[in-house]
mmCIF file of C-alpha atoms in Angstrom:
data_model
loop_
_atom_site.group_PDB
_atom_site.id
_atom_site.type_symbol
_atom_site.label_atom_id
_atom_site.label_comp_id
_atom_site.label_asym_id
_atom_site.label_seq_id
_atom_site.Cartn_x
_atom_site.Cartn_y
_atom_site.Cartn_z
ATOM 1 C CA UNK A 1325 -52.533 -6.875 -7.272
ATOM 2 C CA UNK A 1326 -49.717 -8.185 -5.438
ATOM 3 C CA UNK A 1327 -47.695 -8.752 -3.487
ATOM 4 C CA UNK A 1328 -46.064 -5.720 -2.411
ATOM 5 C CA UNK A 1329 -42.289 -5.710 -1.099
ATOM 6 C CA UNK A 1330 -41.717 -3.285 1.259
ATOM 7 C CA UNK A 1331 -37.543 -2.965 2.059
ATOM 8 C CA UNK A 1332 -36.738 -0.576 4.881
ATOM 9 C CA UNK A 1333 -34.365 0.365 7.693
ATOM 10 C CA UNK A 1334 -35.040 -2.294 10.617
ATOM 11 C CA UNK A 1335 -35.696 1.018 13.339
ATOM 12 C CA UNK A 1336 -38.957 2.149 10.418
ATOM 13 C CA UNK A 1337 -40.104 -1.714 10.583
ATOM 14 C CA UNK A 1338 -42.800 -1.031 13.478
ATOM 15 C CA UNK A 1339 -44.095 1.980 12.265
ATOM 16 C CA UNK A 1340 -44.645 0.989 8.614
ATOM 17 C CA UNK A 1341 -46.643 -2.016 10.570
ATOM 18 C CA UNK A 1342 -48.664 0.392 12.444
ATOM 19 C CA UNK A 1343 -49.683 2.502 9.285
ATOM 20 C CA UNK A 1344 -51.016 -0.252 7.741
ATOM 21 C CA UNK A 1345 -52.969 -1.636 10.512
ATOM 22 C CA UNK A 1346 -54.489 2.110 11.291
ATOM 23 C CA UNK A 1347 -55.276 3.222 7.287
ATOM 24 C CA UNK A 1348 -55.290 -0.043 4.980
ATOM 25 C CA UNK A 1349 -56.995 -3.241 4.780
ATOM 26 C CA UNK A 1350 -54.084 -4.977 3.488
ATOM 27 C CA UNK A 1351 -52.280 -7.694 4.918
ATOM 28 C CA UNK A 1352 -48.917 -6.666 5.968
ATOM 29 C CA UNK A 1353 -46.683 -9.302 7.186
ATOM 30 C CA UNK A 1354 -43.547 -8.710 9.381
ATOM 31 C CA UNK A 1355 -40.340 -10.401 7.690
ATOM 32 C CA UNK A 1356 -37.036 -10.525 9.655
ATOM 33 C CA UNK A 1357 -35.210 -11.575 12.318
ATOM 34 C CA UNK A 1358 -33.365 -15.200 13.075
ATOM 35 C CA UNK A 1359 -33.464 -18.102 10.256
ATOM 36 C CA UNK A 1360 -35.549 -19.882 12.024
ATOM 37 C CA UNK A 1361 -37.920 -16.855 12.712
ATOM 38 C CA UNK A 1362 -38.149 -16.159 9.091
ATOM 39 C CA UNK A 1363 -39.395 -19.949 8.113
ATOM 40 C CA UNK A 1364 -41.923 -19.859 10.037
ATOM 41 C CA UNK A 1365 -43.454 -16.916 8.929
ATOM 42 C CA UNK A 1366 -42.822 -17.455 5.146
ATOM 43 C CA UNK A 1367 -44.412 -21.188 5.907
ATOM 44 C CA UNK A 1368 -47.366 -19.564 7.613
ATOM 45 C CA UNK A 1369 -47.842 -15.995 6.712
ATOM 46 C CA UNK A 1370 -46.899 -15.582 3.423
ATOM 47 C CA UNK A 1371 -48.732 -18.304 1.588
ATOM 48 C CA UNK A 1372 -52.033 -19.814 1.829
ATOM 49 C CA UNK A 1373 -51.968 -23.558 2.884
ATOM 50 C CA UNK A 1374 -53.090 -25.365 1.773
ATOM 51 C CA UNK A 1375 -53.870 -23.806 -1.991
ATOM 52 C CA UNK A 1376 -57.264 -24.152 -3.196
ATOM 53 C CA UNK A 1377 -56.846 -23.444 -7.284
ATOM 54 C CA UNK A 1378 -58.837 -20.075 -8.032
ATOM 55 C CA UNK A 1379 -57.711 -18.508 -5.006
ATOM 56 C CA UNK A 1380 -54.028 -16.655 -5.238
ATOM 57 C CA UNK A 1381 -51.747 -18.329 -2.966
ATOM 58 C CA UNK A 1382 -50.294 -15.127 -1.540
ATOM 59 C CA UNK A 1383 -51.564 -14.895 2.325
ATOM 60 C CA UNK A 1384 -49.372 -11.436 2.327
ATOM 61 C CA UNK A 1385 -50.416 -8.581 0.704
ATOM 62 C CA UNK A 1386 -47.391 -6.477 1.661
ATOM 63 C CA UNK A 1387 -44.185 -8.313 3.183
ATOM 64 C CA UNK A 1388 -42.093 -5.476 5.127
ATOM 65 C CA UNK A 1389 -38.366 -6.524 5.551
ATOM 66 C CA UNK A 1390 -35.081 -4.972 6.083
ATOM 67 C CA UNK A 1391 -31.938 -4.501 3.506
ATOM 68 C CA UNK A 1392 -30.114 -7.005 5.477
ATOM 69 C CA UNK A 1393 -33.207 -9.958 5.367
ATOM 70 C CA UNK A 1394 -33.071 -8.881 1.657
ATOM 71 C CA UNK A 1395 -29.783 -9.662 1.275
ATOM 72 C CA UNK A 1396 -30.080 -13.172 4.223
ATOM 73 C CA UNK A 1397 -33.293 -14.469 2.313
ATOM 74 C CA UNK A 1398 -32.400 -13.342 -1.060
ATOM 75 C CA UNK A 1399 -33.642 -16.624 -2.912
ATOM 76 C CA UNK A 1400 -36.494 -16.981 -1.093
ATOM 77 C CA UNK A 1401 -37.745 -13.601 -2.076
ATOM 78 C CA UNK A 1402 -36.651 -13.975 -5.536
ATOM 79 C CA UNK A 1403 -39.370 -16.508 -6.001
ATOM 80 C CA UNK A 1404 -42.044 -14.095 -5.363
ATOM 81 C CA UNK A 1405 -43.647 -12.186 -8.357
ATOM 82 C CA UNK A 1406 -43.686 -8.847 -6.705
ATOM 83 C CA UNK A 1407 -45.691 -6.571 -8.164
ATOM 84 C CA UNK A 1408 -44.347 -3.275 -6.773
ATOM 85 C CA UNK A 1409 -40.887 -3.054 -4.738
ATOM 86 C CA UNK A 1410 -40.739 0.198 -2.080
ATOM 87 C CA UNK A 1411 -37.404 1.105 -1.208
ATOM 88 C CA UNK A 1412 -37.775 3.456 2.138
ATOM 89 C CA UNK A 1413 -34.814 5.828 3.083
ATOM 90 C CA UNK A 1414 -34.062 5.043 -1.231
ATOM 91 C CA UNK A 1415 -30.691 7.641 -0.800
ATOM 92 C CA UNK A 1416 -28.763 4.572 0.377
ATOM 93 C CA UNK A 1417 -28.487 2.855 -2.985
ATOM 94 C CA UNK A 1418 -27.212 5.600 -4.279
ATOM 95 C CA UNK A 1419 -23.152 4.278 -4.418
ATOM 96 C CA UNK A 1420 -21.710 3.107 -8.075
ATOM 97 C CA UNK A 1421 -21.155 -0.006 -6.052
ATOM 98 C CA UNK A 1422 -23.809 -0.920 -3.658
ATOM 99 C CA UNK A 1423 -24.295 -4.179 -3.192
ATOM 100 C CA UNK A 1424 -27.968 -3.731 -1.270
ATOM 101 C CA UNK A 1425 -28.395 -1.592 -4.611
ATOM 102 C CA UNK A 1426 -27.571 -4.605 -7.330
ATOM 103 C CA UNK A 1427 -29.535 -6.786 -5.094
ATOM 104 C CA UNK A 1428 -32.776 -5.582 -5.400
ATOM 105 C CA UNK A 1429 -32.465 -4.620 -8.511
ATOM 106 C CA UNK A 1430 -30.620 -7.514 -10.379
ATOM 107 C CA UNK A 1431 -32.013 -10.712 -7.615
ATOM 108 C CA UNK A 1432 -35.282 -9.601 -6.694
ATOM 109 C CA UNK A 1433 -37.746 -8.825 -9.210
ATOM 110 C CA UNK A 1434 -40.210 -6.822 -9.202
ATOM 111 C CA UNK A 1435 -42.714 -5.225 -11.909
ATOM 112 C CA UNK A 1436 -42.926 -1.719 -10.488
ATOM 113 C CA UNK A 1437 -40.197 0.379 -7.840
ATOM 114 C CA UNK A 1438 -40.564 3.155 -5.910
ATOM 115 C CA UNK A 1439 -38.483 5.325 -4.136
ATOM 116 C CA UNK A 1440 -38.841 6.568 -0.641
ATOM 117 C CA UNK A 1441 -36.306 9.575 0.270
ATOM 118 C CA UNK A 1442 -36.056 12.746 1.584
ATOM 119 C CA UNK A 1443 -32.688 13.514 0.138
ATOM 120 C CA UNK A 1444 -32.775 12.015 -2.933
ATOM 121 C CA UNK A 1445 -29.263 14.197 -3.506
ATOM 122 C CA UNK A 1446 -26.615 14.114 -1.076
ATOM 123 C CA UNK A 1447 -23.103 15.097 -2.303
ATOM 124 C CA UNK A 1448 -23.302 15.001 -6.261
ATOM 125 C CA UNK A 1449 -25.632 14.330 -9.127
ATOM 126 C CA UNK A 1450 -24.027 11.540 -9.579
ATOM 127 C CA UNK A 1451 -25.829 10.074 -6.876
ATOM 128 C CA UNK A 1452 -28.736 11.012 -8.821
ATOM 129 C CA UNK A 1453 -28.518 8.939 -11.475
ATOM 130 C CA UNK A 1454 -27.793 5.772 -9.384
ATOM 131 C CA UNK A 1455 -31.119 6.361 -8.234
ATOM 132 C CA UNK A 1456 -32.673 6.828 -11.697
ATOM 133 C CA UNK A 1457 -30.992 4.033 -12.763
ATOM 134 C CA UNK A 1458 -32.261 1.929 -10.249
ATOM 135 C CA UNK A 1459 -35.767 2.807 -11.318
ATOM 136 C CA UNK A 1460 -35.139 2.731 -15.054
ATOM 137 C CA UNK A 1461 -32.056 0.827 -16.264
ATOM 138 C CA UNK A 1462 -32.874 0.839 -19.708
ATOM 139 C CA UNK A 1463 -33.227 4.742 -19.839
ATOM 140 C CA UNK A 1464 -30.690 5.214 -17.573
ATOM 141 C CA UNK A 1465 -28.017 2.654 -19.523
ATOM 142 C CA UNK A 1466 -25.096 5.282 -20.345
ATOM 143 C CA UNK A 1467 -23.731 6.579 -16.437
ATOM 144 C CA UNK A 1468 -20.928 8.660 -18.420
ATOM 145 C CA UNK A 1469 -23.546 10.292 -21.031
ATOM 146 C CA UNK A 1470 -25.630 11.034 -18.099
ATOM 147 C CA UNK A 1471 -23.341 12.758 -16.443
ATOM 148 C CA UNK A 1472 -21.226 14.852 -19.255
ATOM 149 C CA UNK A 1473 -24.697 16.152 -19.642
ATOM 150 C CA UNK A 1474 -25.412 17.206 -15.790
ATOM 151 C CA UNK A 1475 -22.194 16.060 -13.922
ATOM 152 C CA UNK A 1476 -21.438 19.833 -13.084
ATOM 153 C CA UNK A 1477 -24.393 22.015 -13.097
ATOM 154 C CA UNK A 1478 -22.737 25.439 -14.173
ATOM 155 C CA UNK A 1479 -25.261 27.191 -15.791
ATOM 156 C CA UNK A 1480 -29.569 27.675 -15.522
ATOM 157 C CA UNK A 1481 -30.701 25.518 -18.556
ATOM 158 C CA UNK A 1482 -28.683 22.284 -16.936
ATOM 159 C CA UNK A 1483 -31.008 22.566 -14.014
ATOM 160 C CA UNK A 1484 -33.641 23.718 -16.301
ATOM 161 C CA UNK A 1485 -33.065 20.194 -18.649
ATOM 162 C CA UNK A 1486 -32.741 18.097 -15.439
ATOM 163 C CA UNK A 1487 -35.155 18.758 -13.709
ATOM 164 C CA UNK A 1488 -37.731 18.529 -16.870
ATOM 165 C CA UNK A 1489 -36.260 14.986 -16.982
ATOM 166 C CA UNK A 1490 -37.105 14.730 -13.108
ATOM 167 C CA UNK A 1491 -40.599 15.990 -13.345
ATOM 168 C CA UNK A 1492 -41.494 11.991 -15.157
ATOM 169 C CA UNK A 1493 -39.836 10.354 -11.728
ATOM 170 C CA UNK A 1494 -39.504 12.443 -9.311
ATOM 171 C CA UNK A 1495 -43.194 13.694 -6.867
ATOM 172 C CA UNK A 1496 -41.790 15.761 -4.119
ATOM 173 C CA UNK A 1497 -43.896 16.530 -1.652
ATOM 174 C CA UNK A 1498 -42.351 18.707 1.488
ATOM 175 C CA UNK A 1499 -43.903 18.829 4.831
ATOM 176 C CA UNK A 1500 -44.832 22.129 3.961
ATOM 177 C CA UNK A 1501 -47.451 20.779 1.209
ATOM 178 C CA UNK A 1502 -49.297 18.453 3.751
ATOM 179 C CA UNK A 1503 -48.913 20.182 6.679
ATOM 180 C CA UNK A 1504 -49.791 23.413 6.810
ATOM 181 C CA UNK A 1505 -49.648 24.019 10.743
ATOM 182 C CA UNK A 1506 -46.591 22.466 10.652
ATOM 183 C CA UNK A 1507 -44.472 24.920 13.303
ATOM 184 C CA UNK A 1508 -41.384 26.717 12.765
ATOM 185 C CA UNK A 1509 -37.847 25.206 12.268
ATOM 186 C CA UNK A 1510 -35.617 27.960 13.580
ATOM 187 C CA UNK A 1511 -31.768 26.772 12.957
ATOM 188 C CA UNK A 1512 -29.122 28.895 14.908
ATOM 189 C CA UNK A 1513 -25.200 28.242 13.725
ATOM 190 C CA UNK A 1514 -23.735 29.218 17.162
ATOM 191 C CA UNK A 1515 -20.286 30.313 16.698
ATOM 192 C CA UNK A 1516 -17.856 28.613 19.843
ATOM 193 C CA UNK A 1517 -14.371 29.855 21.123
ATOM 194 C CA UNK A 1518 -11.899 27.249 22.050
ATOM 195 C CA UNK A 1519 -10.692 27.104 25.092
ATOM 196 C CA UNK A 1520 -6.796 28.464 25.655
ATOM 197 C CA UNK A 1521 -6.064 24.668 25.780
ATOM 198 C CA UNK A 1522 -8.055 23.431 23.198
ATOM 199 C CA UNK A 1523 -5.748 26.416 21.163
ATOM 200 C CA UNK A 1524 -2.525 25.225 22.182
ATOM 201 C CA UNK A 1525 -3.127 21.650 21.220
ATOM 202 C CA UNK A 1526 -5.042 22.683 17.487
ATOM 203 C CA UNK A 1527 -1.304 24.975 16.738
ATOM 204 C CA UNK A 1528 0.575 21.445 18.001
ATOM 205 C CA UNK A 1529 -1.261 19.429 15.650
ATOM 206 C CA UNK A 1530 -0.570 22.004 12.582
ATOM 207 C CA UNK A 1531 2.930 22.687 13.704
ATOM 208 C CA UNK A 1532 3.322 18.934 13.663
ATOM 209 C CA UNK A 1533 1.986 18.549 10.677
ATOM 210 C CA UNK A 1534 3.156 21.307 9.224
ATOM 211 C CA UNK A 1535 5.673 19.546 6.563
ATOM 212 C CA UNK A 1536 3.000 17.556 4.965
ATOM 213 C CA UNK A 1537 0.370 20.392 4.997
ATOM 214 C CA UNK A 1538 3.096 22.196 2.968
ATOM 215 C CA UNK A 1539 3.611 20.080 0.387
ATOM 216 C CA UNK A 1540 0.248 20.309 -0.688
ATOM 217 C CA UNK A 1541 -2.240 17.707 -2.093
ATOM 218 C CA UNK A 1542 -1.599 14.829 -3.986
ATOM 219 C CA UNK A 1543 -3.425 11.479 -4.179
ATOM 220 C CA UNK A 1544 -0.975 9.349 -1.863
ATOM 221 C CA UNK A 1545 -1.545 11.889 0.741
ATOM 222 C CA UNK A 1546 -4.866 11.505 0.755
ATOM 223 C CA UNK A 1547 -4.960 9.916 3.785
ATOM 224 C CA UNK A 1548 -2.886 11.325 5.856
ATOM 225 C CA UNK A 1549 -4.938 14.698 5.556
ATOM 226 C CA UNK A 1550 -7.599 12.845 6.539
ATOM 227 C CA UNK A 1551 -6.516 11.491 9.805
ATOM 228 C CA UNK A 1552 -5.282 15.395 9.913
ATOM 229 C CA UNK A 1553 -8.370 16.360 9.844
ATOM 230 C CA UNK A 1554 -9.965 14.161 12.369
ATOM 231 C CA UNK A 1555 -7.476 14.789 14.706
ATOM 232 C CA UNK A 1556 -8.421 19.039 14.270
ATOM 233 C CA UNK A 1557 -12.007 17.499 14.788
ATOM 234 C CA UNK A 1558 -11.829 15.649 17.547
ATOM 235 C CA UNK A 1559 -9.704 18.804 19.115
ATOM 236 C CA UNK A 1560 -12.867 20.862 18.218
ATOM 237 C CA UNK A 1561 -15.557 18.642 20.250
ATOM 238 C CA UNK A 1562 -13.239 18.218 22.862
ATOM 239 C CA UNK A 1563 -10.072 18.245 23.925
ATOM 240 C CA UNK A 1564 -10.104 14.398 25.804
ATOM 241 C CA UNK A 1565 -10.747 12.280 22.190
ATOM 242 C CA UNK A 1566 -6.585 13.596 22.163
ATOM 243 C CA UNK A 1567 -5.018 10.521 22.876
ATOM 244 C CA UNK A 1568 -2.726 11.554 26.443
ATOM 245 C CA UNK A 1569 -4.773 14.704 27.115
ATOM 246 C CA UNK A 1570 -6.966 14.136 30.052
ATOM 247 C CA UNK A 1571 -4.094 11.782 31.960
ATOM 248 C CA UNK A 1572 -1.943 15.010 31.124
ATOM 249 C CA UNK A 1573 -4.188 17.702 32.821
ATOM 250 C CA UNK A 1574 -4.838 14.964 35.258
ATOM 251 C CA UNK A 1575 -1.837 14.784 36.344
ATOM 252 C CA UNK A 1576 -0.881 18.145 36.825
ATOM 253 C CA UNK A 1577 -0.332 19.195 40.331
ATOM 254 C CA UNK A 1578 -1.500 23.340 40.970
ATOM 255 C CA UNK A 1579 1.236 25.447 42.130
ATOM 256 C CA UNK A 1580 2.005 28.998 41.973
ATOM 257 C CA UNK A 1581 1.841 30.705 38.562
ATOM 258 C CA UNK A 1582 0.301 27.576 37.128
ATOM 259 C CA UNK A 1583 -3.204 28.258 35.208
ATOM 260 C CA UNK A 1584 -6.121 26.629 37.234
ATOM 261 C CA UNK A 1585 -8.688 27.520 34.846
ATOM 262 C CA UNK A 1586 -9.593 24.226 34.692
ATOM 263 C CA UNK A 1587 -8.908 22.411 37.765
ATOM 264 C CA UNK A 1588 -12.744 22.837 39.272
ATOM 265 C CA UNK A 1589 -14.588 21.443 36.798
ATOM 266 C CA UNK A 1590 -11.665 20.027 33.993
ATOM 267 C CA UNK A 1591 -14.453 18.079 31.842
ATOM 268 C CA UNK A 1592 -16.108 21.194 30.753
ATOM 269 C CA UNK A 1593 -14.138 24.436 31.007
ATOM 270 C CA UNK A 1594 -11.482 22.892 28.942
ATOM 271 C CA UNK A 1595 -13.621 22.409 25.744
ATOM 272 C CA UNK A 1596 -15.297 25.367 24.432
ATOM 273 C CA UNK A 1597 -18.353 23.484 23.252
ATOM 274 C CA UNK A 1598 -19.203 21.674 26.506
ATOM 275 C CA UNK A 1599 -19.064 25.069 28.203
ATOM 276 C CA UNK A 1600 -21.861 26.452 26.296
ATOM 277 C CA UNK A 1601 -23.657 23.261 26.623
ATOM 278 C CA UNK A 1602 -23.775 23.287 30.271
ATOM 279 C CA UNK A 1603 -25.615 27.005 29.779
ATOM 280 C CA UNK A 1604 -27.915 26.096 27.144
ATOM 281 C CA UNK A 1605 -29.274 22.871 28.972
ATOM 282 C CA UNK A 1606 -29.761 24.562 32.126
ATOM 283 C CA UNK A 1607 -32.106 27.049 29.987
ATOM 284 C CA UNK A 1608 -33.557 24.615 28.083
ATOM 285 C CA UNK A 1609 -34.737 23.012 31.599
ATOM 286 C CA UNK A 1610 -35.974 25.842 32.987
ATOM 287 C CA UNK A 1611 -37.975 26.284 30.209
ATOM 288 C CA UNK A 1612 -39.689 22.387 30.672
ATOM 289 C CA UNK A 1613 -38.606 21.627 27.295
ATOM 290 C CA UNK A 1614 -36.839 17.766 26.226
ATOM 291 C CA UNK A 1615 -33.589 18.297 23.954
ATOM 292 C CA UNK A 1616 -31.686 16.109 21.560
ATOM 293 C CA UNK A 1617 -27.912 16.453 21.712
ATOM 294 C CA UNK A 1618 -26.628 14.892 17.969
ATOM 295 C CA UNK A 1619 -22.621 13.891 17.373
ATOM 296 C CA UNK A 1620 -20.737 11.949 14.743
ATOM 297 C CA UNK A 1621 -18.631 10.038 17.497
ATOM 298 C CA UNK A 1622 -19.158 7.617 20.001
ATOM 299 C CA UNK A 1623 -16.188 8.775 22.244
ATOM 300 C CA UNK A 1624 -18.108 12.497 22.345
ATOM 301 C CA UNK A 1625 -21.276 10.533 23.786
ATOM 302 C CA UNK A 1626 -19.021 8.640 26.412
ATOM 303 C CA UNK A 1627 -17.726 12.222 27.325
ATOM 304 C CA UNK A 1628 -21.128 13.612 27.276
ATOM 305 C CA UNK A 1629 -22.839 11.004 29.695
ATOM 306 C CA UNK A 1630 -20.523 11.633 31.875
ATOM 307 C CA UNK A 1631 -20.868 15.532 31.983
ATOM 308 C CA UNK A 1632 -24.803 15.215 32.097
ATOM 309 C CA UNK A 1633 -24.814 12.203 35.103
ATOM 310 C CA UNK A 1634 -22.695 14.734 36.473
ATOM 311 C CA UNK A 1635 -25.125 17.675 36.366
ATOM 312 C CA UNK A 1636 -28.303 15.372 37.427
ATOM 313 C CA UNK A 1637 -29.689 15.591 34.203
ATOM 314 C CA UNK A 1638 -31.901 12.287 33.590
ATOM 315 C CA UNK A 1639 -30.909 10.652 29.298
ATOM 316 C CA UNK A 1640 -31.325 8.057 26.949
ATOM 317 C CA UNK A 1641 -28.436 7.467 24.226
ATOM 318 C CA UNK A 1642 -28.751 5.944 21.402
ATOM 319 C CA UNK A 1643 -25.673 4.702 18.926
ATOM 320 C CA UNK A 1644 -25.176 1.636 16.737
ATOM 321 C CA UNK A 1645 -24.518 -0.470 19.415
ATOM 322 C CA UNK A 1646 -27.648 0.498 21.245
ATOM 323 C CA UNK A 1647 -29.703 -2.760 20.185
ATOM 324 C CA UNK A 1648 -33.501 -2.707 19.135
ATOM 325 C CA UNK A 1649 -35.519 -3.647 22.331
ATOM 326 C CA UNK A 1650 -33.121 -1.526 24.302
ATOM 327 C CA UNK A 1651 -33.740 1.007 21.413
ATOM 328 C CA UNK A 1652 -37.605 0.625 22.039
ATOM 329 C CA UNK A 1653 -37.229 1.349 25.054
ATOM 330 C CA UNK A 1654 -35.215 4.227 25.551
ATOM 331 C CA UNK A 1655 -37.700 5.905 22.892
ATOM 332 C CA UNK A 1656 -40.385 4.893 24.919
ATOM 333 C CA UNK A 1657 -38.975 6.522 28.074
ATOM 334 C CA UNK A 1658 -38.293 9.473 26.852
ATOM 335 C CA UNK A 1659 -41.373 10.191 24.702
ATOM 336 C CA UNK A 1660 -43.345 9.488 27.882
ATOM 337 C CA UNK A 1661 -45.124 13.214 29.223
ATOM 338 C CA UNK A 1662 -45.061 11.635 32.501
ATOM 339 C CA UNK A 1663 -41.202 10.428 32.303
ATOM 340 C CA UNK A 1664 -37.903 12.269 33.734
ATOM 341 C CA UNK A 1665 -36.107 11.910 30.565
ATOM 342 C CA UNK A 1666 -34.335 15.453 29.634
ATOM 343 C CA UNK A 1667 -31.725 14.991 26.926
ATOM 344 C CA UNK A 1668 -31.643 12.054 23.914
ATOM 345 C CA UNK A 1669 -27.988 11.669 23.194
ATOM 346 C CA UNK A 1670 -27.609 10.003 19.586
ATOM 347 C CA UNK A 1671 -25.455 9.138 16.728
ATOM 348 C CA UNK A 1672 -26.159 11.069 13.996
ATOM 349 C CA UNK A 1673 -25.533 7.633 12.004
ATOM 350 C CA UNK A 1674 -27.395 5.624 14.131
ATOM 351 C CA UNK A 1675 -30.545 8.356 15.277
ATOM 352 C CA UNK A 1676 -31.196 10.215 12.006
ATOM 353 C CA UNK A 1677 -33.251 7.619 10.550
ATOM 354 C CA UNK A 1678 -36.831 6.556 10.998
ATOM 355 C CA UNK A 1679 -37.676 7.634 15.096
ATOM 356 C CA UNK A 1680 -40.255 9.858 16.106
ATOM 357 C CA UNK A 1681 -38.814 12.183 19.160
ATOM 358 C CA UNK A 1682 -41.736 15.023 18.923
ATOM 359 C CA UNK A 1683 -41.456 15.238 22.366
ATOM 360 C CA UNK A 1684 -38.184 17.162 22.331
ATOM 361 C CA UNK A 1685 -38.690 20.412 20.743
ATOM 362 C CA UNK A 1686 -34.919 21.661 20.874
ATOM 363 C CA UNK A 1687 -32.270 19.867 18.565
ATOM 364 C CA UNK A 1688 -28.544 20.472 19.370
ATOM 365 C CA UNK A 1689 -25.890 19.182 16.801
ATOM 366 C CA UNK A 1690 -22.891 18.958 18.554
ATOM 367 C CA UNK A 1691 -20.609 18.341 15.400
ATOM 368 C CA UNK A 1692 -22.017 18.466 11.727
ATOM 369 C CA UNK A 1693 -22.448 16.272 9.152
ATOM 370 C CA UNK A 1694 -19.505 15.687 6.507
ATOM 371 C CA UNK A 1695 -23.007 15.265 4.704
ATOM 372 C CA UNK A 1696 -25.007 18.167 5.280
ATOM 373 C CA UNK A 1697 -28.547 15.717 4.642
ATOM 374 C CA UNK A 1698 -27.741 14.021 7.968
ATOM 375 C CA UNK A 1699 -28.061 16.657 9.708
ATOM 376 C CA UNK A 1700 -31.583 17.854 8.997
ATOM 377 C CA UNK A 1701 -32.691 14.052 8.923
ATOM 378 C CA UNK A 1702 -31.400 14.193 12.681
ATOM 379 C CA UNK A 1703 -33.460 17.678 12.702
ATOM 380 C CA UNK A 1704 -36.933 15.472 11.655
ATOM 381 C CA UNK A 1705 -36.562 13.380 14.550
ATOM 382 C CA UNK A 1706 -38.003 16.247 16.170
ATOM 383 C CA UNK A 1707 -39.454 18.799 13.537
ATOM 384 C CA UNK A 1708 -42.131 16.172 11.858
ATOM 385 C CA UNK A 1709 -45.522 16.326 11.073
ATOM 386 C CA UNK A 1710 -47.287 16.257 14.581
ATOM 387 C CA UNK A 1711 -45.122 18.463 16.391
ATOM 388 C CA UNK A 1712 -46.902 21.122 18.291
ATOM 389 C CA UNK A 1713 -44.463 22.966 19.197
ATOM 390 C CA UNK A 1714 -41.531 25.077 17.277
ATOM 391 C CA UNK A 1715 -38.118 23.436 17.081
ATOM 392 C CA UNK A 1716 -35.130 25.356 18.312
ATOM 393 C CA UNK A 1717 -31.604 24.114 16.380
ATOM 394 C CA UNK A 1718 -28.486 25.185 17.648
ATOM 395 C CA UNK A 1719 -25.451 23.799 15.568
ATOM 396 C CA UNK A 1720 -22.195 24.225 17.270
ATOM 397 C CA UNK A 1721 -19.847 25.232 14.706
ATOM 398 C CA UNK A 1722 -15.693 26.543 16.489
ATOM 399 C CA UNK A 1723 -14.378 29.897 15.380
ATOM 400 C CA UNK A 1724 -11.522 29.895 12.915
ATOM 401 C CA UNK A 1725 -10.861 26.175 12.640
ATOM 402 C CA UNK A 1726 -11.181 23.334 9.920
ATOM 403 C CA UNK A 1727 -15.065 22.880 10.972
ATOM 404 C CA UNK A 1728 -15.769 25.992 9.604
ATOM 405 C CA UNK A 1729 -14.296 25.581 6.346
ATOM 406 C CA UNK A 1730 -16.591 21.688 7.088
ATOM 407 C CA UNK A 1731 -19.524 23.849 7.688
ATOM 408 C CA UNK A 1732 -18.999 25.796 4.253
ATOM 409 C CA UNK A 1733 -18.609 23.110 2.341
ATOM 410 C CA UNK A 1734 -21.962 21.225 3.159
ATOM 411 C CA UNK A 1735 -23.827 24.836 2.588
ATOM 412 C CA UNK A 1736 -22.579 24.403 -1.147
ATOM 413 C CA UNK A 1737 -23.751 21.043 -1.246
ATOM 414 C CA UNK A 1738 -27.766 21.668 0.082
ATOM 415 C CA UNK A 1739 -27.570 24.270 -2.515
ATOM 416 C CA UNK A 1740 -28.003 21.604 -5.101
ATOM 417 C CA UNK A 1741 -30.823 19.543 -3.664
ATOM 418 C CA UNK A 1742 -32.417 22.895 -3.929
ATOM 419 C CA UNK A 1743 -31.720 23.567 -7.325
#
């Protein structure tokens, strides 16, 4: 059998290679990087040279690559009769028009396909159809018929029918099935109060958009509504994310009768979440633990960097702008038992996949993702097989704001996955 193709996120390739080296006799070859690097690997590591009659031509049993490399080297990869194609983080193929899915399904042939994912359903049953169509295009040729039968999932009979269908295609193993001694994960939703300053700006945003909001939702109003929602989300995270607020606070001179609440430590004291995080980190540090802090926004990480530096907390950072070498070095420093890094700042998108950060036993979700599965993936950076401590998760949700509505909607989406 073979050769086998594994397409995975770049951040996980090193882990894949290490696992093959540790547990398998198969020759696994990394195929990614620049065009020159790929050409050398293709020439010397994929095929035997010279070829001998009666000997299989492939030197590599397994080729480990990335989605991006599949696009860049599609012509080369299409020439190989792959016996099995494995797609790690397979939920990335969920979109109806996903370019990577079309590429792997239509342009790179394989005898058998396997998707690996912890989140086969994230938002809707329609996403599940995309994955099933990738696995068996003949059986799942009619999207409309599938959605007509399972799309709304209003009755128990529908759920049971779909579960019976999935048994032929889905092998599900949760962490508790394979690691009986995995410590618990305890999630606490922390209600955070807006500061007086945040409340003032929150009301101002709503007042400014009152006429628009009173008109109700129409197809054309969705972009404007999303802009309002984003401004509210930014304000809940920190008022400095609203244009002009920091400059306005800095320009105000303290005088008799002026509210001096924010003058001593404005970065922290004008933000409810920052006040809570300041107290929480002090407690965690006194216990000798390490902490991961996730946010959707890079600008939030900028403010958290400034705050951590002011408090003297050693930290690492990972977002979409951090390169592979710097990424690996940051992870190594944080996981070093003798290292001094206390906090790891991560964007949920960049830090939620393929990282092993078990040295941390505390996770802070500074702001929740629209897609609850992304937050679950983020928590799994710490709560994973091999963790020896109970993992504490603190999810910060601002009371009586749009964040609370978002969290409720996300909780409903999780119910679909569990069904």
